[in-house]
PDB file of C-alpha atoms in Angstrom:
ATOM      1  CA  MET A  12       0.000   0.000   0.000  1.00  0.00           C
ATOM      2  CA  LEU A  13       1.317   3.458  -0.934  1.00  0.00           C
ATOM      3  CA  PHE A  14       1.169   6.093   1.772  1.00  0.00           C
ATOM      4  CA  ILE A  15       1.280   9.843   1.218  1.00  0.00           C
ATOM      5  CA  SER A  16       4.701  11.163   2.148  1.00  0.00           C
ATOM      6  CA  THR A  17       5.002  13.300   5.257  1.00  0.00           C
ATOM      7  CA  GLN A  18       7.158  15.644   3.167  1.00  0.00           C
ATOM      8  CA  THR A  19       4.318  16.745   0.860  1.00  0.00           C
ATOM      9  CA  GLY A  20       3.900  20.047   2.670  1.00  0.00           C
ATOM     10  CA  LEU A  21       0.686  19.137   4.465  1.00  0.00           C
ATOM     11  CA  LYS A  22       0.174  21.051   7.687  1.00  0.00           C
ATOM     12  CA  ALA A  23      -2.168  20.497  10.595  1.00  0.00           C
ATOM     13  CA  VAL A  24      -5.074  22.901  10.607  1.00  0.00           C
ATOM     14  CA  GLN A  25      -4.736  25.175  13.615  1.00  0.00           C
ATOM     15  CA  ARG A  26      -7.654  25.110  15.999  1.00  0.00           C
ATOM     16  CA  ARG A  27      -7.547  28.898  16.056  1.00  0.00           C
ATOM     17  CA  LYS A  28      -8.338  28.954  12.326  1.00  0.00           C
ATOM     18  CA  LEU A  29     -11.330  26.685  12.896  1.00  0.00           C
ATOM     19  CA  VAL A  30     -12.664  29.001  15.596  1.00  0.00           C
ATOM     20  CA  ASP A  31     -12.089  31.982  13.291  1.00  0.00           C
ATOM     21  CA  GLU A  32     -14.075  30.319  10.511  1.00  0.00           C
ATOM     22  CA  VAL A  33     -16.950  29.509  12.847  1.00  0.00           C
ATOM     23  CA  LEU A  34     -16.930  33.068  14.199  1.00  0.00           C
ATOM     24  CA  ASP A  35     -17.040  34.459  10.670  1.00  0.00           C
ATOM     25  CA  GLN A  36     -19.977  32.243   9.723  1.00  0.00           C
ATOM     26  CA  LEU A  37     -21.964  32.973  12.860  1.00  0.00           C
ATOM     27  CA  MET A  38     -21.366  36.710  12.479  1.00  0.00           C
ATOM     28  CA  ALA A  39     -22.469  36.533   8.837  1.00  0.00           C
ATOM     29  CA  LEU A  40     -25.618  34.754   9.963  1.00  0.00           C
ATOM     30  CA  ILE A  41     -26.381  37.356  12.617  1.00  0.00           C
ATOM     31  CA  GLN A  42     -25.686  40.213  10.206  1.00  0.00           C
ATOM     32  CA  SER A  43     -27.715  38.706   7.391  1.00  0.00           C
ATOM     33  CA  GLY A  44     -30.941  40.111   8.797  1.00  0.00           C
ATOM     34  CA  GLN A  45     -32.634  36.705   8.690  1.00  0.00           C
ATOM     35  CA  TYR A  46     -32.862  36.606  12.445  1.00  0.00           C
ATOM     36  CA  GLU A  47     -34.099  39.332  14.771  1.00  0.00           C
ATOM     37  CA  GLN A  48     -32.951  40.022  18.300  1.00  0.00           C
ATOM     38  CA  GLY A  49     -34.196  37.218  20.522  1.00  0.00           C
ATOM     39  CA  ALA A  50     -34.052  34.561  17.814  1.00  0.00           C
ATOM     40  CA  LYS A  51     -32.807  31.186  18.975  1.00  0.00           C
ATOM     41  CA  LEU A  52     -29.766  29.562  17.389  1.00  0.00           C
ATOM     42  CA  PRO A  53     -29.833  25.882  16.433  1.00  0.00           C
ATOM     43  CA  PRO A  54     -28.813  23.586  19.311  1.00  0.00           C
ATOM     44  CA  GLU A  55     -25.156  22.766  19.759  1.00  0.00           C
ATOM     45  CA  PRO A  56     -25.259  19.308  18.053  1.00  0.00           C
ATOM     46  CA  GLU A  57     -26.946  20.877  15.021  1.00  0.00           C
ATOM     47  CA  LEU A  58     -24.338  23.663  14.825  1.00  0.00           C
ATOM     48  CA  MET A  59     -21.607  21.022  15.013  1.00  0.00           C
ATOM     49  CA  ARG A  60     -23.207  19.145  12.107  1.00  0.00           C
ATOM     50  CA  LEU A  61     -23.829  22.240   9.979  1.00  0.00           C
ATOM     51  CA  LEU A  62     -20.316  23.601  10.522  1.00  0.00           C
ATOM     52  CA  SER A  63     -18.540  20.228  10.487  1.00  0.00           C
ATOM     53  CA  VAL A  64     -16.561  21.050  13.615  1.00  0.00           C
ATOM     54  CA  GLY A  65     -16.254  19.648  17.110  1.00  0.00           C
ATOM     55  CA  ARG A  66     -18.115  20.648  20.231  1.00  0.00           C
ATOM     56  CA  SER A  67     -15.200  22.596  21.726  1.00  0.00           C
ATOM     57  CA  THR A  68     -14.847  24.770  18.603  1.00  0.00           C
ATOM     58  CA  VAL A  69     -18.534  25.693  18.653  1.00  0.00           C
ATOM     59  CA  ARG A  70     -18.385  26.471  22.350  1.00  0.00           C
ATOM     60  CA  GLU A  71     -15.338  28.722  22.001  1.00  0.00           C
ATOM     61  CA  ALA A  72     -17.009  30.723  19.236  1.00  0.00           C
ATOM     62  CA  VAL A  73     -20.270  31.052  21.150  1.00  0.00           C
ATOM     63  CA  LYS A  74     -18.430  32.048  24.321  1.00  0.00           C
ATOM     64  CA  ILE A  75     -16.540  34.961  22.745  1.00  0.00           C
ATOM     65  CA  LEU A  76     -19.694  36.135  20.938  1.00  0.00           C
ATOM     66  CA  MET A  77     -21.477  36.074  24.288  1.00  0.00           C
ATOM     67  CA  HIS A  78     -18.748  38.160  25.960  1.00  0.00           C
ATOM     68  CA  ALA A  79     -18.865  40.558  23.003  1.00  0.00           C
ATOM     69  CA  GLY A  80     -22.563  41.103  23.650  1.00  0.00           C
ATOM     70  CA  PHE A  81     -23.863  39.388  20.513  1.00  0.00           C
ATOM     71  CA  LEU A  82     -25.294  36.219  22.021  1.00  0.00           C
ATOM     72  CA  GLU A  83     -27.021  35.267  25.240  1.00  0.00           C
ATOM     73  CA  VAL A  84     -26.766  31.743  26.639  1.00  0.00           C
ATOM     74  CA  ARG A  85     -29.736  30.694  28.755  1.00  0.00           C
ATOM     75  CA  GLN A  86     -28.902  27.658  30.833  1.00  0.00           C
ATOM     76  CA  GLY A  87     -31.146  24.729  30.030  1.00  0.00           C
ATOM     77  CA  ASP A  88     -32.851  26.640  27.231  1.00  0.00           C
ATOM     78  CA  GLY A  89     -30.443  27.570  24.451  1.00  0.00           C
ATOM     79  CA  THR A  90     -28.478  30.352  22.802  1.00  0.00           C
ATOM     80  CA  TYR A  91     -30.224  33.505  21.619  1.00  0.00           C
ATOM     81  CA  ILE A  92     -29.237  36.502  19.531  1.00  0.00           C
ATOM     82  CA  LYS A  93     -28.802  39.454  21.863  1.00  0.00           C
ATOM     83  CA  LYS A  94     -27.780  41.996  19.214  1.00  0.00           C
ATOM     84  CA  SER A  95     -28.482  41.895  15.512  1.00  0.00           C
ATOM     85  CA  SER A  96     -27.111  44.152  12.828  1.00  0.00           C
ATOM     86  CA  THR A  97     -28.145  44.669   9.241  1.00  0.00           C
ATOM     87  CA  GLY A  98     -27.079  46.767   6.318  1.00  0.00           C
ATOM     88  CA  LEU A  99     -23.556  47.673   5.267  1.00  0.00           C
ATOM     89  CA  GLN A 100     -22.129  48.598   8.654  1.00  0.00           C
ATOM     90  CA  SER A 101     -19.111  46.621   9.703  1.00  0.00           C
ATOM     91  CA  VAL A 102     -19.161  44.224  12.597  1.00  0.00           C
ATOM     92  CA  LYS A 103     -17.021  46.498  14.750  1.00  0.00           C
ATOM     93  CA  ALA A 104     -19.022  49.612  13.976  1.00  0.00           C
ATOM     94  CA  THR A 105     -22.146  48.024  15.410  1.00  0.00           C
ATOM     95  CA  LEU A 106     -20.394  46.591  18.435  1.00  0.00           C
ATOM     96  CA  ILE A 107     -17.933  49.059  19.905  1.00  0.00           C
ATOM     97  CA  PRO A 108     -19.477  50.455  23.122  1.00  0.00           C
ATOM     98  CA  GLN A 109     -20.599  54.060  22.983  1.00  0.00           C
ATOM     99  CA  ASN A 110     -18.464  54.925  26.005  1.00  0.00           C
ATOM    100  CA  VAL A 111     -15.322  53.283  24.616  1.00  0.00           C
ATOM    101  CA  GLU A 112     -13.401  56.564  24.554  1.00  0.00           C
ATOM    102  CA  GLN A 113     -14.151  57.121  28.242  1.00  0.00           C
ATOM    103  CA  VAL A 114     -13.143  53.569  29.146  1.00  0.00           C
ATOM    104  CA  LEU A 115      -9.850  53.877  27.267  1.00  0.00           C
ATOM    105  CA  GLU A 116      -9.171  57.323  28.723  1.00  0.00           C
ATOM    106  CA  VAL A 117      -9.530  56.033  32.288  1.00  0.00           C
ATOM    107  CA  ARG A 118      -7.531  52.932  31.417  1.00  0.00           C
ATOM    108  CA  ARG A 119      -4.659  55.083  30.160  1.00  0.00           C
ATOM    109  CA  MET A 120      -4.599  57.179  33.324  1.00  0.00           C
ATOM    110  CA  LEU A 121      -4.633  54.149  35.612  1.00  0.00           C
ATOM    111  CA  GLU A 122      -2.217  51.896  33.731  1.00  0.00           C
ATOM    112  CA  CYS A 123       0.415  54.556  33.084  1.00  0.00           C
ATOM    113  CA  GLU A 124       0.586  55.285  36.795  1.00  0.00           C
ATOM    114  CA  ALA A 125       0.326  51.610  37.742  1.00  0.00           C
ATOM    115  CA  VAL A 126       3.287  50.348  35.740  1.00  0.00           C
ATOM    116  CA  GLU A 127       5.565  52.992  37.228  1.00  0.00           C
ATOM    117  CA  LEU A 128       4.606  52.033  40.775  1.00  0.00           C
ATOM    118  CA  ALA A 129       4.664  48.308  39.942  1.00  0.00           C
ATOM    119  CA  ALA A 130       8.238  48.575  38.684  1.00  0.00           C
ATOM    120  CA  ILE A 131       9.251  49.985  42.060  1.00  0.00           C
ATOM    121  CA  ARG A 132       7.102  47.894  44.388  1.00  0.00           C
ATOM    122  CA  ARG A 133       6.737  44.506  42.656  1.00  0.00           C
ATOM    123  CA  THR A 134       7.754  41.380  44.548  1.00  0.00           C
ATOM    124  CA  ASP A 135       8.988  38.050  43.218  1.00  0.00           C
ATOM    125  CA  ALA A 136       5.508  36.660  43.801  1.00  0.00           C
ATOM    126  CA  ASP A 137       4.021  39.500  41.743  1.00  0.00           C
ATOM    127  CA  LEU A 138       6.399  38.711  38.878  1.00  0.00           C
ATOM    128  CA  GLN A 139       5.528  35.025  38.995  1.00  0.00           C
ATOM    129  CA  ARG A 140       1.830  35.838  38.829  1.00  0.00           C
ATOM    130  CA  MET A 141       2.337  38.106  35.809  1.00  0.00           C
ATOM    131  CA  ARG A 142       4.531  35.526  34.055  1.00  0.00           C
ATOM    132  CA  THR A 143       1.959  32.795  34.562  1.00  0.00           C
ATOM    133  CA  LEU A 144      -0.840  34.960  33.170  1.00  0.00           C
ATOM    134  CA  LEU A 145       1.231  35.973  30.136  1.00  0.00           C
ATOM    135  CA  ASP A 146       2.015  32.331  29.366  1.00  0.00           C
ATOM    136  CA  GLN A 147      -1.664  31.430  29.697  1.00  0.00           C
ATOM    137  CA  ARG A 148      -2.624  34.373  27.497  1.00  0.00           C
ATOM    138  CA  ASN A 149      -0.323  33.202  24.700  1.00  0.00           C
ATOM    139  CA  GLU A 150      -1.427  29.589  25.008  1.00  0.00           C
ATOM    140  CA  TYR A 151      -5.111  30.512  24.837  1.00  0.00           C
ATOM    141  CA  LEU A 152      -4.601  32.710  21.792  1.00  0.00           C
ATOM    142  CA  ASP A 153      -2.737  30.000  19.893  1.00  0.00           C
ATOM    143  CA  GLY A 154      -5.469  27.513  20.773  1.00  0.00           C
ATOM    144  CA  GLY A 155      -8.330  29.750  19.653  1.00  0.00           C
ATOM    145  CA  ARG A 156      -9.665  29.943  23.196  1.00  0.00           C
ATOM    146  CA  TYR A 157     -10.541  33.595  22.792  1.00  0.00           C
ATOM    147  CA  ALA A 158     -12.708  34.081  25.864  1.00  0.00           C
ATOM    148  CA  GLU A 159      -9.927  32.721  28.080  1.00  0.00           C
ATOM    149  CA  TYR A 160      -7.376  34.750  26.118  1.00  0.00           C
ATOM    150  CA  VAL A 161      -9.252  37.983  26.829  1.00  0.00           C
ATOM    151  CA  ALA A 162      -9.750  37.009  30.469  1.00  0.00           C
ATOM    152  CA  SER A 163      -6.045  36.272  30.995  1.00  0.00           C
ATOM    153  CA  ASP A 164      -5.089  39.497  29.182  1.00  0.00           C
ATOM    154  CA  ILE A 165      -7.201  41.540  31.581  1.00  0.00           C
ATOM    155  CA  ALA A 166      -5.985  39.450  34.529  1.00  0.00           C
ATOM    156  CA  PHE A 167      -2.395  40.328  33.552  1.00  0.00           C
ATOM    157  CA  HIS A 168      -3.150  44.044  33.695  1.00  0.00           C
ATOM    158  CA  ILE A 169      -4.961  43.579  37.000  1.00  0.00           C
ATOM    159  CA  ALA A 170      -1.882  41.755  38.311  1.00  0.00           C
ATOM    160  CA  VAL A 171       0.251  44.728  37.293  1.00  0.00           C
ATOM    161  CA  VAL A 172      -2.070  47.070  39.197  1.00  0.00           C
ATOM    162  CA  GLU A 173      -2.069  44.733  42.199  1.00  0.00           C
ATOM    163  CA  SER A 174       1.735  44.931  42.188  1.00  0.00           C
ATOM    164  CA  CYS A 175       1.354  48.554  43.286  1.00  0.00           C
ATOM    165  CA  HIS A 176       0.049  47.139  46.598  1.00  0.00           C
ATOM    166  CA  ASN A 177      -2.604  49.820  46.851  1.00  0.00           C
ATOM    167  CA  ASP A 178      -6.086  48.425  47.489  1.00  0.00           C
ATOM    168  CA  VAL A 179      -7.826  51.609  46.370  1.00  0.00           C
ATOM    169  CA  PHE A 180      -5.945  51.559  43.065  1.00  0.00           C
ATOM    170  CA  THR A 181      -6.935  47.938  42.491  1.00  0.00           C
ATOM    171  CA  ALA A 182     -10.588  48.688  43.262  1.00  0.00           C
ATOM    172  CA  MET A 183     -10.573  51.595  40.815  1.00  0.00           C
ATOM    173  CA  TYR A 184      -9.175  49.429  38.024  1.00  0.00           C
ATOM    174  CA  SER A 185     -11.734  46.690  38.614  1.00  0.00           C
ATOM    175  CA  VAL A 186     -14.466  49.199  37.728  1.00  0.00           C
ATOM    176  CA  ILE A 187     -13.395  49.244  34.070  1.00  0.00           C
ATOM    177  CA  ALA A 188     -12.555  45.525  33.826  1.00  0.00           C
ATOM    178  CA  ASP A 189     -15.976  44.501  32.481  1.00  0.00           C
ATOM    179  CA  GLY A 190     -15.886  47.251  29.886  1.00  0.00           C
ATOM    180  CA  LEU A 191     -12.454  46.100  28.774  1.00  0.00           C
ATOM    181  CA  ARG A 192     -13.595  42.506  28.460  1.00  0.00           C
ATOM    182  CA  GLU A 193     -16.459  43.523  26.196  1.00  0.00           C
ATOM    183  CA  LEU A 194     -14.258  45.810  24.110  1.00  0.00           C
ATOM    184  CA  LEU A 195     -11.432  43.295  23.627  1.00  0.00           C
ATOM    185  CA  SER A 196     -13.929  40.523  22.867  1.00  0.00           C
ATOM    186  CA  GLN A 197     -15.465  42.690  20.181  1.00  0.00           C
ATOM    187  CA  LEU A 198     -12.147  43.620  18.597  1.00  0.00           C
ATOM    188  CA  ILE A 199     -11.086  39.989  18.250  1.00  0.00           C
ATOM    189  CA  LEU A 200     -14.169  39.284  16.119  1.00  0.00           C
ATOM    190  CA  ASP A 201     -12.303  40.962  13.273  1.00  0.00           C
ATOM    191  CA  THR A 202     -10.572  37.657  12.540  1.00  0.00           C
ATOM    192  CA  GLN A 203      -8.840  38.951   9.411  1.00  0.00           C
ATOM    193  CA  GLY A 204      -7.459  42.199  10.783  1.00  0.00           C
ATOM    194  CA  TYR A 205      -6.898  41.470  14.473  1.00  0.00           C
ATOM    195  CA  GLU A 206      -3.319  42.092  15.608  1.00  0.00           C
ATOM    196  CA  ASP A 207      -2.164  40.694  18.909  1.00  0.00           C
ATOM    197  CA  ASN A 208      -0.113  42.962  21.184  1.00  0.00           C
ATOM    198  CA  THR A 209       1.950  40.222  22.810  1.00  0.00           C
ATOM    199  CA  VAL A 210       5.206  42.038  22.021  1.00  0.00           C
ATOM    200  CA  TYR A 211       4.126  45.025  24.144  1.00  0.00           C
ATOM    201  CA  HIS A 212       2.943  42.840  27.012  1.00  0.00           C
ATOM    202  CA  GLU A 213       6.249  40.981  27.108  1.00  0.00           C
ATOM    203  CA  ALA A 214       8.120  44.304  27.048  1.00  0.00           C
ATOM    204  CA  ILE A 215       6.009  45.662  29.916  1.00  0.00           C
ATOM    205  CA  TYR A 216       6.743  42.547  31.953  1.00  0.00           C
ATOM    206  CA  ARG A 217      10.494  42.732  31.315  1.00  0.00           C
ATOM    207  CA  ALA A 218      10.573  46.423  32.246  1.00  0.00           C
ATOM    208  CA  ILE A 219       8.751  45.772  35.524  1.00  0.00           C
ATOM    209  CA  GLU A 220      11.063  42.844  36.205  1.00  0.00           C
ATOM    210  CA  ALA A 221      14.060  45.130  35.638  1.00  0.00           C
ATOM    211  CA  GLN A 222      12.409  47.819  37.795  1.00  0.00           C
ATOM    212  CA  ASP A 223      12.648  50.242  34.886  1.00  0.00           C
ATOM    213  CA  SER A 224       9.687  52.566  35.450  1.00  0.00           C
ATOM    214  CA  GLU A 225      10.375  54.705  32.389  1.00  0.00           C
ATOM    215  CA  ALA A 226      10.463  51.744  29.999  1.00  0.00           C
ATOM    216  CA  ALA A 227       7.377  50.185  31.598  1.00  0.00           C
ATOM    217  CA  LYS A 228       5.409  53.369  30.998  1.00  0.00           C
ATOM    218  CA  ARG A 229       6.709  53.725  27.443  1.00  0.00           C
ATOM    219  CA  TYR A 230       5.648  50.210  26.439  1.00  0.00           C
ATOM    220  CA  THR A 231       2.308  50.637  28.191  1.00  0.00           C
ATOM    221  CA  ILE A 232       1.611  53.752  26.129  1.00  0.00           C
ATOM    222  CA  GLN A 233       2.531  51.892  22.941  1.00  0.00           C
ATOM    223  CA  ASN A 234       0.145  49.085  23.831  1.00  0.00           C
ATOM    224  CA  LEU A 235      -2.668  51.498  24.672  1.00  0.00           C
ATOM    225  CA  ASP A 236      -2.083  53.498  21.480  1.00  0.00           C
ATOM    226  CA  ALA A 237      -2.437  50.331  19.404  1.00  0.00           C
ATOM    227  CA  VAL A 238      -5.731  49.397  21.083  1.00  0.00           C
ATOM    228  CA  THR A 239      -7.062  52.957  20.894  1.00  0.00           C
ATOM    229  CA  SER A 240      -6.204  53.171  17.202  1.00  0.00           C
ATOM    230  CA  ARG A 241      -8.117  49.992  16.355  1.00  0.00           C
ATOM    231  CA  SER A 242     -11.061  51.055  18.493  1.00  0.00           C
ATOM    232  CA  SER A 243     -11.236  54.521  16.940  1.00  0.00           C
ATOM    233  CA  ILE A 244     -11.146  53.150  13.414  1.00  0.00           C
ATOM    234  CA  ALA A 245     -13.863  50.639  14.257  1.00  0.00           C
ATOM    235  CA  ALA A 246     -16.094  53.225  15.877  1.00  0.00           C
ATOM    236  CA  HIS A 247     -16.029  55.478  12.810  1.00  0.00           C
ATOM    237  CA  LEU A 248     -16.408  52.907  10.032  1.00  0.00           C
TER     238      LEU A 248
END
């Protein structure tokens, strides 16, 4: 029997690409106008059959769409469309929260101050916590586990703030955490244009580790500028 050579250039299909494809199809369905707000999606086994993917891929796509505010999962009942959009507007234009500029403005003020203090006050335990969250963040992104990726991204920034060892500061940052989760979940739905900011996060970590407050702030500003730029473009499409 003749077997196909392993040198033919075949590559394993990344799970992230499968999740992206499912996200694109579900978003196209929601945007098609066929279904109004409150319409119920087919049950999970039916979505698996229609999309020819496994249960975990469907669940990851549904989870990030839920965090982005598009779907609502009712335990024991099913998954429903929470927001629907029609016409020629882009996905991001219909999703970006109206108060996104305020959320990002407060985030900038808090994080720029936080990284400077964290670089001075961080402990070895703080660094270990940040390192663990960064590793999880990268692993989740590569695996297409977008909801966990967003959660670990936000948890990393919370860990930076917690490294200031100021309970009031931490409480203030937690106020915008939910808004950030929704915003980042929405941005990642642009599967073709989404750019991950891992390079900035790694640089922020290294600067805090080296207790270099100036560098930590500089990389934080670069990261925030990248997010703000994508959000501004999306909000005005």
